[in-house]
Each structure stands twice: as structure tokens, then as C-alpha cells.
Amino acid sequence: MGIVKWKGILESLLFAAGDEGLSLKQITAVLEVDEIQANEIVTELKQDYESDENRGITIVHLAGVYQLATKKEHADYLKKLVESPGTAHLSQAALETLAIVAYKQPITRAEIEEIRGVKTERPLYTLSSRALIKEVGRAEGTGRAILYGTTKEFLDYFGLKSISELPPLPDHIEDDELQDDADLFFEKFQETMETDQ
């Protein structure tokens, strides 16, 4: 089978996989090729997308998987679509909670509330319903409280390959200073989203 057909098959697979994406291992298994050949197919398809100005999509590698994504140069149009009336944004409380979870995970609701100084039930529900955080286990001790952590969707949303790519916090930080860092965290990501899109 020629490379053109491989690219067509890969394009179909990536489309079908959607936001889940496909790892190189999955691609090699489905196409029944070795990793070197799979990598060549991915690279050539990505080059096809990027060299053709009439194509609106490309391939990105995020959180260990390849997936189809829109091109950055179309960001202004996508932004208009996303910001059309009816699109809900995260509240300040949800953003603060998300920043705390991202930096301190795994973390319990009680620990988040101790840092924020206010109840966090609703922001946790919002973040969970948007698949930005999830339950990652249970804490030891009485009550075995739920531990929260970020998801693959969180990484995808912010364009991260792994949680280690989060902007660094100062070396010495107290929990009560995390609020300022949460603001800094989302300012940096807002800038990243605006420049990347």
C-alpha cells in the first residue's frame, strides 16, 4: 500500500478518535507497521496539512497522543464562534479552584477550601462537568475524602503535553499565597491561548 493510502487511513483514524487522539503505539498496532514507518506517515500527513493553505486542520501531539486540530491562523474566526452568545465561561471561583488543583494535585475538597477560604463544592462540580478535573483516588484516614486531579482535557485545553509544563511557581510559597499564583497561572494561559490560536 502506498504512502498516500496510509495517510488517508491515518486521517480517518484520527478523525474517528476525536479528542481522545491516538498514541504512536495505537497507530502502529492498527496500521500494522513499525514505529518508524508510523512516525513517517504522521509527519507526512502533518506536512500535507501545513503546506496547503486551503486546509483548516493539522495534526498536534498533546499529552502523548496525536489528534486533529484547527490551524492557529484561523483563531480569530474560531474565537468568534466560541464567544457567540450562549457560550459559558468559567467563573473566577472555578478558575481559582482549577489552578489550585493543577498545582497541588492530588488534593481534597477540604484542602482546596482551606487554601481559598471559601466553599468549593460548586466550582468542583463545574470543573468536573467540563472534564477539566476528575476524581483520582481517595485520601488515607477518616472519611477517605475524594482526591482531585486534572484530566487529559485540561492538558488539551491549555496545549500542554504534560502537567510538568505548567508555569513554575516561586520556590517558597505558602498556601495563602496560592491565590496570587492562580491569577498569574490563568493570565499566562490566557496569553498563551491568544497567541497560539
PDB file of C-alpha atoms in Angstrom:
ATOM      1  CA  MET A   1       0.000   0.000   0.000  1.00  0.00           C
ATOM      2  CA  GLY A   2       1.463   3.405  -0.962  1.00  0.00           C
ATOM      3  CA  ILE A   3       2.079   6.290   1.430  1.00  0.00           C
ATOM      4  CA  VAL A   4      -0.914   8.229   0.061  1.00  0.00           C
ATOM      5  CA  LYS A   5      -3.278   5.457   1.130  1.00  0.00           C
ATOM      6  CA  TRP A   6      -1.611   5.209   4.554  1.00  0.00           C
ATOM      7  CA  LYS A   7      -2.176   8.940   5.055  1.00  0.00           C
ATOM      8  CA  GLY A   8      -5.844   8.598   4.103  1.00  0.00           C
ATOM      9  CA  ILE A   9      -6.288   5.751   6.576  1.00  0.00           C
ATOM     10  CA  LEU A  10      -4.480   7.685   9.326  1.00  0.00           C
ATOM     11  CA  GLU A  11      -6.652  10.750   8.655  1.00  0.00           C
ATOM     12  CA  SER A  12      -9.768   8.584   9.060  1.00  0.00           C
ATOM     13  CA  LEU A  13      -8.437   7.060  12.271  1.00  0.00           C
ATOM     14  CA  LEU A  14      -7.587  10.443  13.795  1.00  0.00           C
ATOM     15  CA  PHE A  15     -10.989  11.826  12.835  1.00  0.00           C
ATOM     16  CA  ALA A  16     -12.745   8.824  14.373  1.00  0.00           C
ATOM     17  CA  ALA A  17     -10.618   9.061  17.550  1.00  0.00           C
ATOM     18  CA  GLY A  18     -11.646  12.709  18.035  1.00  0.00           C
ATOM     19  CA  ASP A  19     -10.473  14.377  21.254  1.00  0.00           C
ATOM     20  CA  GLU A  20      -9.137  11.075  22.572  1.00  0.00           C
ATOM     21  CA  GLY A  21      -6.447  11.069  19.894  1.00  0.00           C
ATOM     22  CA  LEU A  22      -4.165   8.147  19.106  1.00  0.00           C
ATOM     23  CA  SER A  23      -0.779   7.259  20.545  1.00  0.00           C
ATOM     24  CA  LEU A  24       2.024   6.188  18.221  1.00  0.00           C
ATOM     25  CA  LYS A  25       1.654   2.689  19.688  1.00  0.00           C
ATOM     26  CA  GLN A  26      -2.045   2.605  18.733  1.00  0.00           C
ATOM     27  CA  ILE A  27      -1.247   3.832  15.220  1.00  0.00           C
ATOM     28  CA  THR A  28       1.421   1.156  14.739  1.00  0.00           C
ATOM     29  CA  ALA A  29      -0.961  -1.545  16.006  1.00  0.00           C
ATOM     30  CA  VAL A  30      -3.887  -0.543  13.783  1.00  0.00           C
ATOM     31  CA  LEU A  31      -1.810   0.069  10.654  1.00  0.00           C
ATOM     32  CA  GLU A  32       0.385  -2.963  11.393  1.00  0.00           C
ATOM     33  CA  VAL A  33       3.593  -1.045  10.703  1.00  0.00           C
ATOM     34  CA  ASP A  34       6.672  -0.347  12.828  1.00  0.00           C
ATOM     35  CA  GLU A  35       7.075   2.870  14.829  1.00  0.00           C
ATOM     36  CA  ILE A  36       9.486   4.408  12.323  1.00  0.00           C
ATOM     37  CA  GLN A  37       7.029   3.965   9.457  1.00  0.00           C
ATOM     38  CA  ALA A  38       4.089   5.147  11.596  1.00  0.00           C
ATOM     39  CA  ASN A  39       6.043   8.247  12.569  1.00  0.00           C
ATOM     40  CA  GLU A  40       6.824   8.923   8.872  1.00  0.00           C
ATOM     41  CA  ILE A  41       3.134   8.635   7.971  1.00  0.00           C
ATOM     42  CA  VAL A  42       2.139  11.048  10.760  1.00  0.00           C
ATOM     43  CA  THR A  43       4.893  13.501   9.749  1.00  0.00           C
ATOM     44  CA  GLU A  44       3.954  13.421   6.059  1.00  0.00           C
ATOM     45  CA  LEU A  45       0.256  13.910   6.754  1.00  0.00           C
ATOM     46  CA  LYS A  46       1.055  16.815   9.080  1.00  0.00           C
ATOM     47  CA  GLN A  47       3.269  18.364   6.363  1.00  0.00           C
ATOM     48  CA  ASP A  48       0.420  17.972   3.842  1.00  0.00           C
ATOM     49  CA  TYR A  49      -1.916  19.888   6.152  1.00  0.00           C
ATOM     50  CA  GLU A  50       0.580  22.618   6.951  1.00  0.00           C
ATOM     51  CA  SER A  51       1.734  23.202   3.368  1.00  0.00           C
ATOM     52  CA  ASP A  52      -1.803  23.514   1.982  1.00  0.00           C
ATOM     53  CA  GLU A  53      -3.287  26.929   2.812  1.00  0.00           C
ATOM     54  CA  ASN A  54      -6.738  25.658   1.872  1.00  0.00           C
ATOM     55  CA  ARG A  55      -6.729  23.103   4.719  1.00  0.00           C
ATOM     56  CA  GLY A  56      -8.203  24.192   8.036  1.00  0.00           C
ATOM     57  CA  ILE A  57      -6.802  21.400  10.174  1.00  0.00           C
ATOM     58  CA  THR A  58      -3.448  19.995  11.204  1.00  0.00           C
ATOM     59  CA  ILE A  59      -2.084  17.300  13.498  1.00  0.00           C
ATOM     60  CA  VAL A  60      -0.931  18.138  17.020  1.00  0.00           C
ATOM     61  CA  HIS A  61       0.876  15.997  19.579  1.00  0.00           C
ATOM     62  CA  LEU A  62      -0.534  16.638  23.065  1.00  0.00           C
ATOM     63  CA  ALA A  63      -0.468  14.536  26.225  1.00  0.00           C
ATOM     64  CA  GLY A  64       1.216  11.659  24.392  1.00  0.00           C
ATOM     65  CA  VAL A  65      -1.352  11.360  21.595  1.00  0.00           C
ATOM     66  CA  TYR A  66      -1.798  12.688  18.063  1.00  0.00           C
ATOM     67  CA  GLN A  67      -5.065  14.362  17.188  1.00  0.00           C
ATOM     68  CA  LEU A  68      -6.597  16.590  14.560  1.00  0.00           C
ATOM     69  CA  ALA A  69      -6.797  20.265  15.484  1.00  0.00           C
ATOM     70  CA  THR A  70      -7.692  23.543  13.828  1.00  0.00           C
ATOM     71  CA  LYS A  71      -4.912  25.728  12.456  1.00  0.00           C
ATOM     72  CA  LYS A  72      -3.744  28.664  14.574  1.00  0.00           C
ATOM     73  CA  GLU A  73      -4.155  31.141  11.735  1.00  0.00           C
ATOM     74  CA  HIS A  74      -7.931  30.625  11.826  1.00  0.00           C
ATOM     75  CA  ALA A  75      -8.105  31.526  15.523  1.00  0.00           C
ATOM     76  CA  ASP A  76      -9.978  34.810  15.018  1.00  0.00           C
ATOM     77  CA  TYR A  77     -12.869  33.023  13.306  1.00  0.00           C
ATOM     78  CA  LEU A  78     -12.926  30.220  15.860  1.00  0.00           C
ATOM     79  CA  LYS A  79     -12.887  32.776  18.660  1.00  0.00           C
ATOM     80  CA  LYS A  80     -15.983  34.447  17.185  1.00  0.00           C
ATOM     81  CA  LEU A  81     -17.740  31.093  17.126  1.00  0.00           C
ATOM     82  CA  VAL A  82     -16.755  30.220  20.702  1.00  0.00           C
ATOM     83  CA  GLU A  83     -17.590  33.669  22.044  1.00  0.00           C
ATOM     84  CA  SER A  84     -21.006  33.801  20.421  1.00  0.00           C
ATOM     85  CA  PRO A  85     -23.888  34.338  22.869  1.00  0.00           C
ATOM     86  CA  GLY A  86     -24.738  31.305  24.930  1.00  0.00           C
ATOM     87  CA  THR A  87     -21.161  30.133  25.444  1.00  0.00           C
ATOM     88  CA  ALA A  88     -20.441  29.854  29.151  1.00  0.00           C
ATOM     89  CA  HIS A  89     -17.080  30.861  30.585  1.00  0.00           C
ATOM     90  CA  LEU A  90     -15.524  29.626  33.801  1.00  0.00           C
ATOM     91  CA  SER A  91     -16.162  31.812  36.824  1.00  0.00           C
ATOM     92  CA  GLN A  92     -13.322  33.318  38.855  1.00  0.00           C
ATOM     93  CA  ALA A  93     -14.054  30.751  41.581  1.00  0.00           C
ATOM     94  CA  ALA A  94     -13.761  27.898  39.088  1.00  0.00           C
ATOM     95  CA  LEU A  95     -10.515  29.310  37.658  1.00  0.00           C
ATOM     96  CA  GLU A  96      -9.027  29.660  41.143  1.00  0.00           C
ATOM     97  CA  THR A  97     -10.065  26.124  42.029  1.00  0.00           C
ATOM     98  CA  LEU A  98      -8.643  24.764  38.778  1.00  0.00           C
ATOM     99  CA  ALA A  99      -5.296  26.461  39.384  1.00  0.00           C
ATOM    100  CA  ILE A 100      -5.109  25.022  42.905  1.00  0.00           C
ATOM    101  CA  VAL A 101      -5.933  21.511  41.666  1.00  0.00           C
ATOM    102  CA  ALA A 102      -3.414  21.811  38.819  1.00  0.00           C
ATOM    103  CA  TYR A 103      -0.542  22.792  41.112  1.00  0.00           C
ATOM    104  CA  LYS A 104      -1.370  20.799  44.251  1.00  0.00           C
ATOM    105  CA  GLN A 105      -2.878  17.589  42.838  1.00  0.00           C
ATOM    106  CA  PRO A 106      -3.926  15.184  44.141  1.00  0.00           C
ATOM    107  CA  ILE A 107      -5.882  17.347  46.561  1.00  0.00           C
ATOM    108  CA  THR A 108      -9.108  17.048  48.574  1.00  0.00           C
ATOM    109  CA  ARG A 109     -12.010  19.486  48.605  1.00  0.00           C
ATOM    110  CA  ALA A 110     -11.227  20.391  52.230  1.00  0.00           C
ATOM    111  CA  GLU A 111      -7.646  21.270  51.298  1.00  0.00           C
ATOM    112  CA  ILE A 112      -8.841  23.425  48.384  1.00  0.00           C
ATOM    113  CA  GLU A 113     -11.320  25.200  50.657  1.00  0.00           C
ATOM    114  CA  GLU A 114      -8.576  25.791  53.231  1.00  0.00           C
ATOM    115  CA  ILE A 115      -6.450  27.480  50.566  1.00  0.00           C
ATOM    116  CA  ARG A 116      -9.300  29.514  49.045  1.00  0.00           C
ATOM    117  CA  GLY A 117     -11.004  30.268  52.342  1.00  0.00           C
ATOM    118  CA  VAL A 118     -14.469  29.627  50.887  1.00  0.00           C
ATOM    119  CA  LYS A 119     -16.690  26.694  49.923  1.00  0.00           C
ATOM    120  CA  THR A 120     -15.650  24.976  46.702  1.00  0.00           C
ATOM    121  CA  GLU A 121     -18.422  22.488  46.017  1.00  0.00           C
ATOM    122  CA  ARG A 122     -19.941  24.352  43.070  1.00  0.00           C
ATOM    123  CA  PRO A 123     -16.629  25.147  41.277  1.00  0.00           C
ATOM    124  CA  LEU A 124     -15.596  21.494  41.662  1.00  0.00           C
ATOM    125  CA  TYR A 125     -18.897  20.403  40.128  1.00  0.00           C
ATOM    126  CA  THR A 126     -18.449  22.849  37.218  1.00  0.00           C
ATOM    127  CA  LEU A 127     -14.872  21.726  36.554  1.00  0.00           C
ATOM    128  CA  SER A 128     -15.850  18.049  36.758  1.00  0.00           C
ATOM    129  CA  SER A 129     -18.796  18.538  34.393  1.00  0.00           C
ATOM    130  CA  ARG A 130     -16.458  20.179  31.875  1.00  0.00           C
ATOM    131  CA  ALA A 131     -13.989  17.290  32.309  1.00  0.00           C
ATOM    132  CA  LEU A 132     -11.151  19.603  33.380  1.00  0.00           C
ATOM    133  CA  ILE A 133     -10.732  17.729  36.684  1.00  0.00           C
ATOM    134  CA  LYS A 134     -11.627  14.247  37.858  1.00  0.00           C
ATOM    135  CA  GLU A 135     -11.526  12.008  40.919  1.00  0.00           C
ATOM    136  CA  VAL A 136      -8.094  10.391  41.063  1.00  0.00           C
ATOM    137  CA  GLY A 137      -8.430   8.387  44.275  1.00  0.00           C
ATOM    138  CA  ARG A 138      -9.204   8.602  47.964  1.00  0.00           C
ATOM    139  CA  ALA A 139      -7.188  10.157  50.776  1.00  0.00           C
ATOM    140  CA  GLU A 140      -5.957   7.997  53.633  1.00  0.00           C
ATOM    141  CA  GLY A 141      -7.592   8.440  57.027  1.00  0.00           C
ATOM    142  CA  THR A 142     -11.036   9.097  58.365  1.00  0.00           C
ATOM    143  CA  GLY A 143     -13.720   9.638  55.754  1.00  0.00           C
ATOM    144  CA  ARG A 144     -11.395   8.764  52.851  1.00  0.00           C
ATOM    145  CA  ALA A 145     -12.029  12.096  51.109  1.00  0.00           C
ATOM    146  CA  ILE A 146     -12.033  12.240  47.301  1.00  0.00           C
ATOM    147  CA  LEU A 147      -8.761  13.361  45.728  1.00  0.00           C
ATOM    148  CA  TYR A 148      -8.974  15.565  42.639  1.00  0.00           C
ATOM    149  CA  GLY A 149      -6.552  15.935  39.748  1.00  0.00           C
ATOM    150  CA  THR A 150      -6.529  17.374  36.244  1.00  0.00           C
ATOM    151  CA  THR A 151      -7.542  15.461  33.119  1.00  0.00           C
ATOM    152  CA  LYS A 152      -6.274  14.933  29.580  1.00  0.00           C
ATOM    153  CA  GLU A 153      -8.894  17.511  28.510  1.00  0.00           C
ATOM    154  CA  PHE A 154      -7.181  20.034  30.823  1.00  0.00           C
ATOM    155  CA  LEU A 155      -3.870  19.363  29.063  1.00  0.00           C
ATOM    156  CA  ASP A 156      -5.530  19.620  25.640  1.00  0.00           C
ATOM    157  CA  TYR A 157      -7.354  22.844  26.522  1.00  0.00           C
ATOM    158  CA  PHE A 158      -4.146  24.567  27.601  1.00  0.00           C
ATOM    159  CA  GLY A 159      -1.952  22.987  24.923  1.00  0.00           C
ATOM    160  CA  LEU A 160       0.247  21.057  27.355  1.00  0.00           C
ATOM    161  CA  LYS A 161       1.946  17.733  26.737  1.00  0.00           C
ATOM    162  CA  SER A 162       2.133  17.037  30.471  1.00  0.00           C
ATOM    163  CA  ILE A 163       1.434  18.707  33.809  1.00  0.00           C
ATOM    164  CA  SER A 164       5.179  19.392  34.137  1.00  0.00           C
ATOM    165  CA  GLU A 165       4.785  22.144  31.504  1.00  0.00           C
ATOM    166  CA  LEU A 166       2.775  24.342  33.899  1.00  0.00           C
ATOM    167  CA  PRO A 167       4.423  27.722  34.526  1.00  0.00           C
ATOM    168  CA  PRO A 168       6.699  27.408  37.577  1.00  0.00           C
ATOM    169  CA  LEU A 169       5.666  28.809  40.934  1.00  0.00           C
ATOM    170  CA  PRO A 170       8.117  30.691  43.178  1.00  0.00           C
ATOM    171  CA  ASP A 171      10.444  28.434  45.192  1.00  0.00           C
ATOM    172  CA  HIS A 172       8.992  29.432  48.559  1.00  0.00           C
ATOM    173  CA  ILE A 173       5.226  29.675  48.593  1.00  0.00           C
ATOM    174  CA  GLU A 174       2.668  29.492  51.332  1.00  0.00           C
ATOM    175  CA  ASP A 175      -0.813  28.127  50.691  1.00  0.00           C
ATOM    176  CA  ASP A 176      -2.360  31.540  51.337  1.00  0.00           C
ATOM    177  CA  GLU A 177      -0.230  32.965  48.507  1.00  0.00           C
ATOM    178  CA  LEU A 178      -1.666  30.463  46.030  1.00  0.00           C
ATOM    179  CA  GLN A 179      -4.469  32.890  45.138  1.00  0.00           C
ATOM    180  CA  ASP A 180      -1.977  35.264  43.516  1.00  0.00           C
ATOM    181  CA  ASP A 181      -0.360  32.353  41.730  1.00  0.00           C
ATOM    182  CA  ALA A 182      -3.747  31.199  40.468  1.00  0.00           C
ATOM    183  CA  ASP A 183      -4.252  34.625  38.903  1.00  0.00           C
ATOM    184  CA  LEU A 184      -0.758  34.506  37.392  1.00  0.00           C
ATOM    185  CA  PHE A 185      -1.396  30.970  36.128  1.00  0.00           C
ATOM    186  CA  PHE A 186      -4.511  31.985  34.211  1.00  0.00           C
ATOM    187  CA  GLU A 187      -3.045  35.250  32.963  1.00  0.00           C
ATOM    188  CA  LYS A 188      -0.180  33.273  31.415  1.00  0.00           C
ATOM    189  CA  PHE A 189      -2.552  30.733  29.922  1.00  0.00           C
ATOM    190  CA  GLN A 190      -4.831  33.467  28.576  1.00  0.00           C
ATOM    191  CA  GLU A 191      -1.793  34.967  26.836  1.00  0.00           C
ATOM    192  CA  THR A 192      -0.806  31.521  25.556  1.00  0.00           C
ATOM    193  CA  MET A 193      -4.295  30.831  24.238  1.00  0.00           C
ATOM    194  CA  GLU A 194      -4.457  34.218  22.492  1.00  0.00           C
ATOM    195  CA  THR A 195      -1.068  33.821  20.808  1.00  0.00           C
ATOM    196  CA  ASP A 196      -1.498  30.140  19.949  1.00  0.00           C
ATOM    197  CA  GLN A 197      -4.950  30.429  18.427  1.00  0.00           C
TER     198      GLN A 197
END
